[in-house]
Coordinates of C-alpha atoms in Angstrom, one line a residue:
Chain A
M16 CA 76.1 19.2 -52.4
T17 CA 74.5 21.9 -50.2
S18 CA 76.5 22.5 -47.1
L19 CA 75.4 22.6 -43.6
E20 CA 75.6 26.2 -42.3
L21 CA 75.9 25.6 -38.6
P22 CA 78.6 27.4 -36.5
E23 CA 80.6 25.3 -34.1
V24 CA 80.8 26.1 -30.4
S25 CA 84.2 25.8 -29.0
S26 CA 84.7 26.9 -25.4
P27 CA 87.0 25.3 -22.8
H28 CA 84.2 23.3 -21.2
F29 CA 81.7 22.8 -23.9
S30 CA 82.0 22.2 -27.7
T31 CA 79.9 21.1 -30.6
Q32 CA 80.8 19.8 -34.0
A33 CA 78.3 19.2 -36.8
T34 CA 78.7 17.2 -40.0
Y35 CA 76.6 16.7 -43.1
D36 CA 77.5 14.2 -45.8
G37 CA 74.6 15.1 -48.1
N38 CA 72.4 12.6 -46.4
L39 CA 72.9 12.4 -42.7
I40 CA 73.3 15.3 -40.3
R41 CA 75.3 14.5 -37.2
V42 CA 75.9 16.8 -34.2
H43 CA 78.5 15.9 -31.6
L44 CA 78.3 17.5 -28.2
A45 CA 81.2 17.3 -25.7
G46 CA 82.1 18.6 -22.3
N47 CA 79.7 20.2 -19.7
A48 CA 76.5 21.7 -20.8
D49 CA 76.0 23.9 -17.7
L50 CA 74.6 27.4 -17.3
H51 CA 77.5 28.9 -19.3
A52 CA 76.6 26.8 -22.3
K53 CA 72.9 27.4 -22.2
D54 CA 72.8 30.3 -24.7
A55 CA 75.1 28.6 -27.1
L56 CA 73.2 25.4 -27.0
E57 CA 69.9 27.1 -27.4
S58 CA 71.2 29.0 -30.4
L59 CA 72.7 25.9 -31.9
L60 CA 69.5 23.9 -31.7
T61 CA 67.4 26.8 -33.1
R62 CA 69.8 27.1 -36.0
L63 CA 69.9 23.3 -36.4
H64 CA 66.2 23.1 -36.6
A65 CA 66.2 25.7 -39.4
E66 CA 69.0 24.0 -41.3
I67 CA 67.3 20.6 -41.2
Q68 CA 64.2 22.1 -42.7
R69 CA 66.3 24.0 -45.3
L70 CA 68.1 20.8 -46.3
G71 CA 65.0 18.7 -46.2
A72 CA 66.7 16.1 -44.0
S73 CA 64.4 13.5 -42.4
E74 CA 66.7 12.6 -39.5
V75 CA 69.4 14.1 -37.3
T76 CA 71.8 12.2 -35.0
V77 CA 72.8 13.9 -31.8
D78 CA 75.9 12.2 -30.3
L79 CA 76.0 12.7 -26.5
H80 CA 78.6 10.1 -25.8
D81 CA 81.1 12.7 -24.7
L82 CA 78.7 15.1 -23.0
E83 CA 79.6 14.7 -19.4
F84 CA 76.9 16.8 -17.8
M85 CA 73.8 18.7 -18.8
N86 CA 71.9 20.9 -16.3
S87 CA 68.2 21.3 -16.4
S88 CA 68.4 24.7 -18.1
C89 CA 70.2 23.2 -21.1
F90 CA 67.9 20.2 -21.1
K91 CA 65.0 22.6 -21.5
S92 CA 66.5 23.6 -24.8
F93 CA 66.1 20.0 -26.0
V94 CA 62.5 20.0 -24.8
S95 CA 61.8 23.2 -26.7
W96 CA 63.5 21.8 -29.8
I97 CA 61.4 18.7 -29.7
S98 CA 58.2 20.8 -29.3
A99 CA 59.2 22.8 -32.3
V100 CA 59.6 19.6 -34.3
Q101 CA 56.2 18.4 -33.1
D102 CA 54.6 21.7 -34.2
L103 CA 55.7 21.2 -37.8
N104 CA 53.3 19.7 -40.3
A105 CA 53.7 15.9 -40.4
D106 CA 55.5 15.9 -43.7
K107 CA 58.1 18.4 -42.4
Q108 CA 58.8 16.6 -39.2
Y109 CA 62.1 14.8 -38.8
R110 CA 63.4 12.1 -36.5
I111 CA 66.0 12.7 -33.7
R112 CA 68.4 9.9 -32.8
F113 CA 70.3 10.4 -29.6
L114 CA 73.5 8.4 -29.1
S115 CA 73.8 8.0 -25.4
N116 CA 76.5 6.9 -23.0
P117 CA 75.1 4.9 -20.1
A118 CA 78.2 5.7 -18.0
M119 CA 77.0 9.3 -17.8
L120 CA 74.7 9.5 -14.7
W121 CA 72.6 12.3 -16.1
Q122 CA 71.7 10.4 -19.2
R123 CA 70.4 7.4 -17.3
R124 CA 66.8 8.3 -17.0
S125 CA 66.5 11.7 -18.5
L126 CA 66.9 10.6 -22.2
H127 CA 64.2 8.0 -21.8
A128 CA 62.0 10.5 -20.2
L129 CA 62.7 12.9 -23.0
K130 CA 61.7 10.3 -25.6
C131 CA 58.3 10.2 -24.0
F132 CA 57.6 13.7 -25.2
A133 CA 57.5 12.4 -28.8
I134 CA 58.0 8.6 -29.0
D135 CA 57.4 8.7 -32.8
L136 CA 60.2 11.2 -33.4
I137 CA 62.9 10.3 -30.9
Q138 CA 65.2 7.3 -30.8
I139 CA 67.7 6.5 -28.1
E140 CA 70.7 4.4 -28.9
Q141 CA 73.9 3.5 -27.1
Chain B
M19 CA 30.1 13.3 -20.7
H20 CA 33.7 14.1 -20.1
P21 CA 33.9 16.9 -17.6
Q22 CA 36.3 18.8 -19.8
T23 CA 33.7 19.2 -22.5
A24 CA 31.1 20.3 -20.0
L25 CA 32.9 23.4 -19.0
P26 CA 32.9 26.7 -20.8
D27 CA 35.8 27.4 -23.1
E28 CA 36.6 30.6 -21.2
F29 CA 36.8 28.7 -18.0
L30 CA 39.2 26.2 -19.5
A31 CA 41.3 29.0 -21.0
R32 CA 41.6 30.6 -17.7
F33 CA 42.5 27.3 -16.0
R34 CA 45.2 26.8 -18.6
T35 CA 46.6 30.3 -18.2
V36 CA 46.7 30.0 -14.4
A37 CA 48.1 26.5 -14.6
L38 CA 51.0 27.6 -16.9
E39 CA 51.8 30.4 -14.5
R40 CA 51.9 27.9 -11.6
L41 CA 54.3 25.7 -13.7
E42 CA 56.6 28.7 -14.3
R43 CA 56.7 29.3 -10.6
L44 CA 57.3 25.6 -9.9
E45 CA 60.2 25.5 -12.4
A46 CA 61.8 28.6 -11.0
G47 CA 61.3 27.4 -7.5
W48 CA 62.8 24.0 -8.3
L49 CA 65.9 25.6 -9.8
Q50 CA 66.3 27.8 -6.7
L51 CA 65.8 24.8 -4.3
T52 CA 68.4 22.7 -6.0
Q53 CA 70.9 25.6 -6.2
S54 CA 70.4 27.4 -2.9
G55 CA 68.2 25.2 -0.8
D56 CA 64.9 26.2 0.8
E57 CA 64.7 29.7 2.0
G58 CA 61.6 31.2 3.5
N59 CA 58.4 29.6 2.3
L60 CA 59.6 28.6 -1.1
A61 CA 59.0 24.8 -0.7
A62 CA 55.7 25.3 1.0
N63 CA 54.5 27.7 -1.7
M64 CA 55.5 25.2 -4.3
R65 CA 53.6 22.5 -2.6
R66 CA 50.5 24.7 -2.5
D67 CA 50.9 25.6 -6.2
L68 CA 51.3 22.0 -7.1
H69 CA 48.5 20.8 -4.9
T70 CA 46.1 23.4 -6.3
L71 CA 47.1 22.6 -9.8
K72 CA 46.4 18.9 -9.1
G73 CA 43.0 19.7 -7.7
D74 CA 42.1 22.1 -10.5
S75 CA 43.2 19.7 -13.2
R76 CA 41.0 17.0 -11.7
V77 CA 38.0 19.4 -11.6
V78 CA 38.4 20.3 -15.3
G79 CA 39.0 16.8 -16.4
F80 CA 42.7 16.8 -17.1
G81 CA 43.3 13.4 -15.6
D82 CA 46.8 13.1 -17.1
V83 CA 47.9 16.4 -15.6
N84 CA 46.4 15.4 -12.3
L85 CA 48.4 12.1 -12.4
L86 CA 51.7 13.9 -13.2
C87 CA 51.1 16.4 -10.4
H88 CA 50.6 13.6 -8.0
K89 CA 53.8 11.9 -9.1
L90 CA 55.6 15.2 -9.0
E91 CA 54.5 15.7 -5.4
D92 CA 56.1 12.4 -4.5
L93 CA 59.4 13.5 -6.1
L94 CA 59.3 16.9 -4.4
T95 CA 58.6 15.2 -1.0
L96 CA 61.6 12.9 -1.4
A97 CA 63.8 15.8 -2.6
Q98 CA 62.8 17.8 0.5
L99 CA 63.8 14.8 2.7
R100 CA 67.2 14.8 0.9
S101 CA 67.5 18.6 1.4
Y102 CA 67.4 19.0 -2.4
Q103 CA 70.7 17.2 -2.8
V104 CA 69.3 14.9 -5.5
P105 CA 71.0 12.9 -8.4
E106 CA 71.4 14.6 -11.7
D107 CA 68.7 12.5 -13.5
F108 CA 66.3 13.1 -10.6
D109 CA 66.8 16.9 -11.2
L110 CA 66.3 16.5 -14.9
V111 CA 63.2 14.4 -14.6
V112 CA 61.6 16.9 -12.2
T113 CA 62.3 19.7 -14.7
M114 CA 61.0 17.6 -17.6
A115 CA 57.8 16.6 -15.6
I116 CA 57.0 20.3 -15.3
H117 CA 57.5 20.7 -19.1
F118 CA 55.6 17.6 -19.8
I119 CA 52.6 19.0 -17.9
A120 CA 52.9 22.2 -19.8
M121 CA 53.0 20.3 -23.0
L122 CA 49.8 18.4 -22.1
L123 CA 48.1 21.7 -21.2
R124 CA 49.0 23.3 -24.5
K125 CA 48.2 20.3 -26.6
R126 CA 44.6 20.4 -25.5
V127 CA 43.5 23.1 -27.9
G128 CA 42.4 21.2 -31.0
Q129 CA 45.6 19.2 -31.2
T130 CA 46.2 15.5 -31.0
V131 CA 48.2 14.2 -28.1
G132 CA 49.5 11.4 -30.3
G133 CA 53.2 10.7 -29.9
I134 CA 53.2 11.5 -26.2
D135 CA 54.0 8.6 -24.1
L136 CA 52.4 9.5 -20.8
A137 CA 52.7 6.0 -19.3
G138 CA 56.3 5.8 -20.3
F139 CA 57.0 9.2 -18.7
V140 CA 55.2 8.2 -15.5
Q141 CA 57.3 5.0 -15.5
Q142 CA 60.5 7.1 -15.6
M143 CA 59.2 9.2 -12.7
D144 CA 58.5 6.1 -10.7
D145 CA 61.9 4.6 -11.5
V146 CA 63.8 7.7 -10.6
L147 CA 61.8 8.0 -7.4
R148 CA 62.4 4.3 -6.5
E149 CA 66.1 4.6 -7.2
A150 CA 66.4 7.7 -5.1
Q151 CA 64.5 6.2 -2.3
A152 CA 66.9 3.2 -2.3
Q153 CA 69.9 5.5 -2.1
K154 CA 71.2 6.5 1.3
P155 CA 70.7 10.3 1.9
Q156 CA 73.9 12.2 1.2
P157 CA 75.2 14.3 4.1
I158 CA 73.9 17.8 3.7
R159 CA 76.5 19.8 2.0
P160 CA 76.9 23.5 2.7
P161 CA 75.7 25.7 -0.1
S162 CA 78.2 26.2 -2.9
R163 CA 78.3 29.8 -2.0
P164 CA 77.5 31.6 1.3
P165 CA 73.9 32.7 1.6
S166 CA 73.6 36.2 0.3
V167 CA 71.9 38.3 2.9
L168 CA 72.0 41.4 0.6
A169 CA 70.3 39.4 -2.2
S170 CA 67.5 38.5 0.1
L171 CA 67.2 42.0 1.3
R172 CA 66.7 43.2 -2.3
A173 CA 63.6 41.0 -2.5
D174 CA 60.3 42.4 -1.5
R175 CA 60.1 40.1 1.4
L176 CA 62.7 38.8 3.8
S177 CA 63.3 35.1 4.0
R178 CA 62.9 33.5 7.4
R179 CA 66.6 32.8 7.5
T180 CA 67.5 36.5 6.8
R181 CA 65.0 37.6 9.4
H182 CA 66.7 35.3 11.9
Y183 CA 70.1 36.7 11.0
L184 CA 68.9 40.2 11.6
A185 CA 67.1 39.4 14.8
A186 CA 70.1 37.7 16.2
A187 CA 72.2 40.7 15.3
A188 CA 69.6 43.0 16.9
T189 CA 69.7 40.8 20.1
T190 CA 73.5 41.1 20.2
V191 CA 73.2 44.9 19.9
W192 CA 70.6 45.0 22.7
L193 CA 72.9 42.8 25.0
E194 CA 75.8 45.1 24.2
H195 CA 73.6 48.1 25.2
A196 CA 72.7 46.3 28.4
V197 CA 76.3 46.2 29.6
A198 CA 77.4 49.5 28.2
S199 CA 77.2 52.8 30.0
G200 CA 76.9 56.5 29.2
R201 CA 76.4 57.7 25.7
S202 CA 77.4 54.3 24.2
R203 CA 74.5 52.7 25.9
D204 CA 72.1 55.2 24.4
R205 CA 73.6 54.9 20.9
L206 CA 73.5 51.1 21.0
R207 CA 69.9 51.2 22.1
D208 CA 69.1 53.5 19.2
V209 CA 70.7 51.0 16.8
W210 CA 68.7 48.2 18.3
L211 CA 65.5 50.2 18.0
A212 CA 66.2 51.0 14.3
L213 CA 66.9 47.4 13.6
T214 CA 63.8 46.2 15.3
E215 CA 61.6 48.7 13.6
T216 CA 63.0 47.9 10.2
L217 CA 62.4 44.2 10.8
S218 CA 58.9 44.9 11.9
V219 CA 58.0 47.0 8.8
L220 CA 59.6 44.5 6.5
D221 CA 57.7 41.6 8.1
S222 CA 54.2 43.2 7.9
E223 CA 51.7 43.3 5.2
P224 CA 48.3 44.9 4.8
L225 CA 45.5 42.4 4.1
A226 CA 43.3 44.7 2.0
P227 CA 45.1 44.4 -1.3
R228 CA 45.0 40.6 -1.1
L229 CA 41.3 40.6 -0.2
A230 CA 40.6 42.9 -3.2
R231 CA 42.6 40.7 -5.5
H232 CA 40.7 37.6 -4.4
V233 CA 37.3 39.2 -4.7
H234 CA 38.2 40.3 -8.2
T235 CA 39.3 36.8 -9.2
A236 CA 36.1 35.3 -7.7
R237 CA 34.0 37.8 -9.7
Q238 CA 35.7 36.6 -12.8
L239 CA 35.1 33.0 -11.9
A240 CA 31.5 33.7 -11.3
R241 CA 31.2 35.3 -14.6
D242 CA 32.9 32.4 -16.3
L243 CA 30.5 30.0 -14.7
G244 CA 27.5 32.0 -15.6
K245 CA 26.5 32.7 -12.0
Q246 CA 25.2 35.9 -10.6
I247 CA 26.9 36.7 -7.3
D248 CA 27.0 39.8 -5.2
F249 CA 30.1 40.2 -3.2
A250 CA 30.3 42.2 0.1
L251 CA 33.5 42.9 1.8
D252 CA 33.3 44.1 5.4
A253 CA 36.9 44.4 6.6
D254 CA 38.8 46.1 9.3
E255 CA 41.9 47.8 8.2
L256 CA 44.7 45.7 9.5
T257 CA 48.3 44.6 8.9
V258 CA 49.5 41.2 9.7
H259 CA 52.8 39.4 9.7
A260 CA 53.7 38.4 6.1
E261 CA 53.6 34.7 6.9
I262 CA 50.2 35.0 8.4
A263 CA 49.1 36.8 5.3
D264 CA 50.3 34.0 3.2
A265 CA 48.5 31.4 5.2
L266 CA 45.2 33.3 5.2
D267 CA 45.7 33.9 1.5
T268 CA 45.8 30.2 0.7
A269 CA 42.8 29.4 2.8
L270 CA 40.9 32.4 1.4
L271 CA 41.6 31.3 -2.1
H272 CA 40.2 27.8 -1.5
A273 CA 37.2 29.0 0.4
L274 CA 36.2 31.6 -2.1
R275 CA 36.7 29.3 -5.1
N276 CA 34.6 26.7 -3.5
A277 CA 31.9 29.2 -2.6
V278 CA 31.7 30.4 -6.2
D279 CA 32.2 27.1 -7.9
H280 CA 30.2 24.8 -5.7
G281 CA 28.3 26.8 -3.1
I282 CA 26.3 29.3 -5.1
E283 CA 23.7 27.7 -7.4
D284 CA 23.1 28.8 -10.9
P285 CA 20.2 31.4 -11.3
A286 CA 17.7 28.8 -12.4
S287 CA 18.4 26.5 -9.5
R288 CA 18.2 29.4 -7.1
R289 CA 14.8 30.5 -8.4
A290 CA 13.6 26.9 -8.2
A291 CA 14.7 26.9 -4.5
G292 CA 12.8 30.1 -3.8
K293 CA 15.9 32.2 -3.7
P294 CA 16.8 35.4 -5.5
P295 CA 18.8 34.6 -8.7
A296 CA 21.9 36.4 -7.5
G297 CA 23.8 34.7 -4.7
Q298 CA 25.6 36.5 -1.9
I299 CA 29.1 36.0 -0.7
R300 CA 30.2 38.0 2.2
I301 CA 33.7 38.3 3.5
R302 CA 34.1 39.7 7.0
V303 CA 37.4 40.5 8.5
R304 CA 37.8 41.3 12.2
A305 CA 40.9 42.1 14.1
G306 CA 40.7 40.9 17.7
A307 CA 43.3 41.6 20.4
E308 CA 45.3 38.6 19.6
R309 CA 43.8 37.1 16.5
V310 CA 42.4 38.0 13.1
E311 CA 39.3 36.3 11.9
L312 CA 38.0 36.0 8.4
A313 CA 34.6 34.6 7.6
I314 CA 33.5 33.7 4.1
E315 CA 29.7 33.3 4.1
D316 CA 27.6 32.2 1.1
D317 CA 23.9 31.7 0.8
G318 CA 24.3 28.7 -1.6
R319 CA 23.2 25.1 -1.4
G320 CA 25.4 24.1 1.5
V321 CA 27.3 21.0 1.8
D322 CA 25.5 17.9 0.6
L323 CA 26.0 15.7 3.7
V324 CA 24.2 12.7 2.1
Q325 CA 26.7 12.6 -0.7
V326 CA 29.6 13.2 1.8
R327 CA 28.4 10.3 3.9
R328 CA 28.1 8.0 0.9
R329 CA 31.5 8.9 -0.4
A330 CA 33.0 8.6 3.1
G331 CA 31.5 5.1 3.3
E332 CA 33.1 4.1 0.0
M333 CA 36.4 5.4 1.3
R334 CA 36.0 3.6 4.6
L335 CA 36.2 6.8 6.6
L336 CA 33.0 6.1 8.6
P337 CA 33.2 4.6 12.1
P338 CA 33.4 0.8 12.0
H339 CA 30.4 -1.4 13.0
G340 CA 27.8 0.9 11.5
G341 CA 28.5 3.8 13.8
E342 CA 27.1 7.1 12.7
L343 CA 29.0 10.3 12.3
S344 CA 27.5 13.6 13.4
E345 CA 27.1 16.5 11.1
A346 CA 30.2 18.0 12.5
G347 CA 32.0 14.7 12.0
L348 CA 31.0 14.6 8.4
L349 CA 32.1 18.1 7.8
E350 CA 35.4 17.2 9.4
I351 CA 35.9 14.5 6.8
L352 CA 36.0 17.2 4.1
F353 CA 39.4 18.2 5.6
Q354 CA 40.8 14.7 5.1
P355 CA 43.7 14.8 2.6
G356 CA 42.6 13.1 -0.6
F357 CA 39.0 12.9 0.2
S358 CA 38.0 14.5 -3.0
T359 CA 40.7 13.1 -5.2
K360 CA 39.1 9.9 -6.4
S361 CA 35.6 10.8 -6.9
R362 CA 33.5 13.5 -8.5
V363 CA 31.2 13.4 -5.4
S364 CA 33.2 16.2 -3.9
E365 CA 32.9 18.2 -7.0
V366 CA 29.1 18.0 -6.7
S367 CA 29.1 18.6 -3.0
G368 CA 32.0 21.0 -3.1
R369 CA 34.0 21.8 0.0
G370 CA 36.6 19.0 -0.4
I371 CA 39.0 20.7 -2.7
G372 CA 42.1 21.9 -1.0
L373 CA 40.6 22.2 2.4
D374 CA 43.3 20.0 3.8
A375 CA 45.9 22.3 2.2
A376 CA 44.2 25.4 3.6
R377 CA 44.1 23.9 7.1
A378 CA 47.7 22.9 6.9
A379 CA 48.8 26.4 5.8
L380 CA 46.9 28.0 8.7
A381 CA 48.0 25.4 11.3
A382 CA 51.6 26.1 10.4
E383 CA 51.1 29.6 11.7
G384 CA 49.0 28.7 14.7
G385 CA 45.7 29.3 13.0
T386 CA 42.5 27.3 12.5
I387 CA 39.8 26.8 10.0
E388 CA 36.2 25.9 10.7
L389 CA 33.4 25.0 8.3
H390 CA 29.6 25.4 9.1
S391 CA 26.9 24.5 6.7
S392 CA 23.2 24.5 6.5
A393 CA 21.5 22.5 3.8
G394 CA 20.0 24.8 1.2
R395 CA 20.9 28.0 3.2
G396 CA 24.7 28.2 2.7
T397 CA 28.1 27.7 4.1
T398 CA 30.4 29.7 6.3
V399 CA 34.1 29.1 6.5
V400 CA 35.9 30.8 9.4
L401 CA 39.6 31.3 9.3
R402 CA 41.5 32.4 12.4
A403 CA 45.1 33.3 12.8
P404 CA 47.3 35.2 15.2
H405 CA 48.2 38.7 14.1
S406 CA 51.8 37.8 14.1
G407 CA 52.6 35.1 16.5
R408 CA 54.1 37.9 18.6
H409 CA 52.4 37.3 21.9
L410 CA 53.7 34.6 24.1
P411 CA 52.9 33.6 27.7
V412 CA 56.0 33.6 29.8
H413 CA 57.4 33.4 33.3
R414 CA 59.0 36.7 34.1
F415 CA 61.8 37.0 36.6
D416 CA 64.6 39.4 37.4
A417 CA 68.2 38.7 36.6
T418 CA 70.7 38.5 39.3
R419 CA 72.3 41.7 38.3
G420 CA 72.4 44.4 35.7
G421 CA 68.8 45.4 36.4
L422 CA 67.7 43.1 33.6
V423 CA 64.4 41.4 33.3
L424 CA 64.4 37.8 32.0
A425 CA 61.7 35.5 30.8
A426 CA 61.2 31.9 29.9
P427 CA 58.4 30.5 27.7
A428 CA 55.4 29.4 29.8
E429 CA 55.4 26.0 28.1
W430 CA 58.3 25.3 30.5
S431 CA 57.2 24.6 34.0
V432 CA 59.1 26.5 36.6
T433 CA 59.8 25.7 40.2
L434 CA 62.0 27.1 42.9
E435 CA 64.8 24.7 43.8
G436 CA 64.2 23.1 47.2
D437 CA 66.8 25.0 49.1
S438 CA 66.4 28.3 47.3
A439 CA 65.0 29.8 50.4
A440 CA 68.1 28.8 52.2
A441 CA 70.1 30.2 49.3
G442 CA 68.3 33.5 49.9
A443 CA 69.6 33.2 53.5
G444 CA 73.1 32.8 52.2
A445 CA 73.4 29.0 52.7
G446 CA 72.5 27.5 49.3
A447 CA 75.8 27.6 47.5
S448 CA 75.8 23.9 46.7
A449 CA 72.3 23.9 45.2
S450 CA 73.0 26.8 42.9
A451 CA 76.4 25.7 41.8
S452 CA 75.1 23.7 38.9
A453 CA 72.7 26.4 37.7
F454 CA 73.8 28.8 35.1
D455 CA 73.4 32.5 35.3
P456 CA 71.9 33.9 32.1
V457 CA 73.5 37.3 32.7
V458 CA 77.0 35.7 33.0
L459 CA 76.3 33.4 30.0
L460 CA 74.8 35.9 27.7
L461 CA 76.6 39.1 28.6
A462 CA 80.2 39.9 28.5
P463 CA 82.3 39.5 31.6
G464 CA 82.5 42.6 33.6
T465 CA 78.7 43.1 33.8
P466 CA 78.0 45.8 36.3
S467 CA 77.0 44.2 39.5
E468 CA 73.6 45.4 40.6
A469 CA 72.2 42.6 42.7
G470 CA 70.0 45.2 44.3
G471 CA 70.5 43.7 47.7
R472 CA 68.5 40.6 46.7
A473 CA 70.2 37.2 47.1
P474 CA 69.9 35.0 44.0
I475 CA 67.6 32.1 43.8
T476 CA 67.7 29.0 41.6
L477 CA 64.8 28.3 39.2
R478 CA 64.3 24.9 37.7
L479 CA 62.8 25.0 34.2
S480 CA 61.5 21.7 32.9
K481 CA 59.8 20.5 29.8
G482 CA 59.4 17.0 28.5
G483 CA 62.1 15.5 30.7
R484 CA 64.6 18.3 29.9
V485 CA 65.7 20.3 32.9
V486 CA 67.5 23.6 33.0
Q487 CA 68.5 25.5 36.1
V488 CA 68.7 29.3 36.0
R489 CA 70.0 31.7 38.6
A490 CA 67.5 34.5 39.1
G491 CA 67.1 37.6 41.2
G492 CA 63.6 37.0 42.2
A493 CA 60.6 34.6 42.0
P494 CA 58.8 34.2 38.6
T495 CA 55.5 35.7 37.8
P496 CA 53.2 34.8 34.8
E497 CA 53.1 37.5 32.1
T498 CA 52.5 37.9 28.4
A499 CA 55.5 38.9 26.3
E500 CA 55.5 40.7 23.0
R501 CA 58.1 39.4 20.7
L502 CA 59.9 42.3 19.1
C503 CA 62.4 40.5 16.8
A504 CA 62.1 36.7 17.0
T505 CA 65.3 34.8 16.7
S506 CA 65.6 31.2 15.5
D507 CA 64.9 28.4 17.9
D508 CA 68.6 27.5 18.1
H509 CA 69.5 31.0 19.3
P510 CA 69.8 31.3 23.0
A511 CA 67.7 34.4 23.5
E512 CA 65.7 37.2 22.0
V513 CA 64.4 40.6 23.2
V514 CA 60.8 40.9 24.1
S515 CA 58.6 43.5 25.8
I516 CA 56.7 42.7 29.0
A517 CA 54.3 45.3 30.1
G518 CA 56.3 47.9 28.3
V519 CA 59.6 46.8 29.8
E520 CA 62.3 45.3 27.6
A521 CA 63.3 41.8 28.7
L522 CA 65.4 39.0 27.5
L523 CA 63.5 35.9 26.6
L524 CA 65.6 32.8 27.1
H525 CA 65.3 29.8 24.8
P526 CA 65.9 27.0 27.4
D527 CA 66.1 24.4 24.7
V528 CA 69.6 25.6 23.7
L529 CA 70.8 26.6 27.2
P530 CA 73.0 24.3 29.3
R531 CA 71.1 21.4 30.8
K532 CA 71.2 20.6 34.5
S533 CA 74.2 18.5 35.1

């Protein structure tokens, strides 16, 4: 099985963990994605995009259940990521499934708004 | 035919480039507003950018961008009412809306917009707006960090808040000088002069570079639209207050764009109308004693009043019961907000796009905008604005001591208290007991007593039901003051010059009321 080459972020306030079981890629984000996490998150998503294409995966799950806060700068990284997926040829595009936590205020509307950027590629689940 | 397909590719490309630049500014501005609050003209500039983008997008047929701009305006208006203390998802949706618009602009070039859920996004914007409206405003929190005066100073332009800080400091220095003696007095005055001069320089801006930039842009637009236009710039050299320059800038942008886009006809139409193929746009700038005047004249088709009247009727803007509007009344309708947003009539007749924004920008600085038009012969837009808002009619009167000259804004009516004459004779102690003495209030105790042999009188300043009593060393006279370093409205005073003499202008609104 080809492994997922994605470095984990581990800082006191923000962390990421990625898994790949040969079929499904799952990325778990936790903590506060504020200005200090911006570069790390941007780098992670860029690398994730490349890895998904290398592995030929058709879907990735992003678990936001434990992500307590995300500021607009970090959210922009998601917008850029989605734009990059949209720019791929149709046969290379992959789906993004966000696992949300309705208790998190910031996720309430923003994830549904994010889905509107690419309704055929994004799925929001609780 | 869809308007987008009717416009040259170069025009659309330029629209897209400019629109994306506006969005970058909007995003940076929004970030700053939510982190530091509104300083200077940031929010106003953002509104102008967004309003212009909305108008431009409608003209070029980007209806979806126009719709999102409109919704975004609603969100920004509410955010301003909440002093930019908005919920997290509100913040994120505003940021995403800016990116959504950018995506729509970029997707236009030979790409499908499939997969984009515009209606769904608009629904989210509406929902977040509705929820925020339903919430009680949070008390305004102080910024998370103190405002950085040094950071503002590093910028090319000082924010209004920073200017007020410095002006208040300068006023304090001047007051210290007023009660000092000997070399200290001279040194403090030198410091005050240096502060005042620095403020004046930092606040001023020459108009010429802005005019040149606008003419250059207008030439490009004319070329993009396939029009032949000769531009003539007849301008006095002058420097104006930076905020005045901004207001003129906005109005000039709209006036020139309308003249090129809608005023001047294409060469074939001009020949058919018996005109030379090349149109003329002349910009005149004149500096009067108190105001600067910019006139933008074109020899184009003029405003199509028939179309304006028809559209005004559709929008129920005409007088009821069949009343007729004069030509001036019809032209005035062009300044109505939203007049041109729901119909292409204004695109044909021109003149509707952004005139309300231009008027608002000028009015905020005490300026005006007028529009004159002659069918088939052209249109003239006249912008007027004060040089700097520096001249102010005042009541001048002497202080009771210290040799100081005081003043109060002329918008306050001033009368002598009934028994002031008696006070002058030494019998009015009871009448003047409730009046405050500005010198005592504003200057440190121990002010040198220089009553000059004149007995104090009591002046009654009143405006809109508010009454303030002031002790003075003489009767008031009407004068014009030059504001040297204007403090904020909630500061009790500022230093002005009256006929070359430094004086202290009182702000009665924040002085003690009559008990």
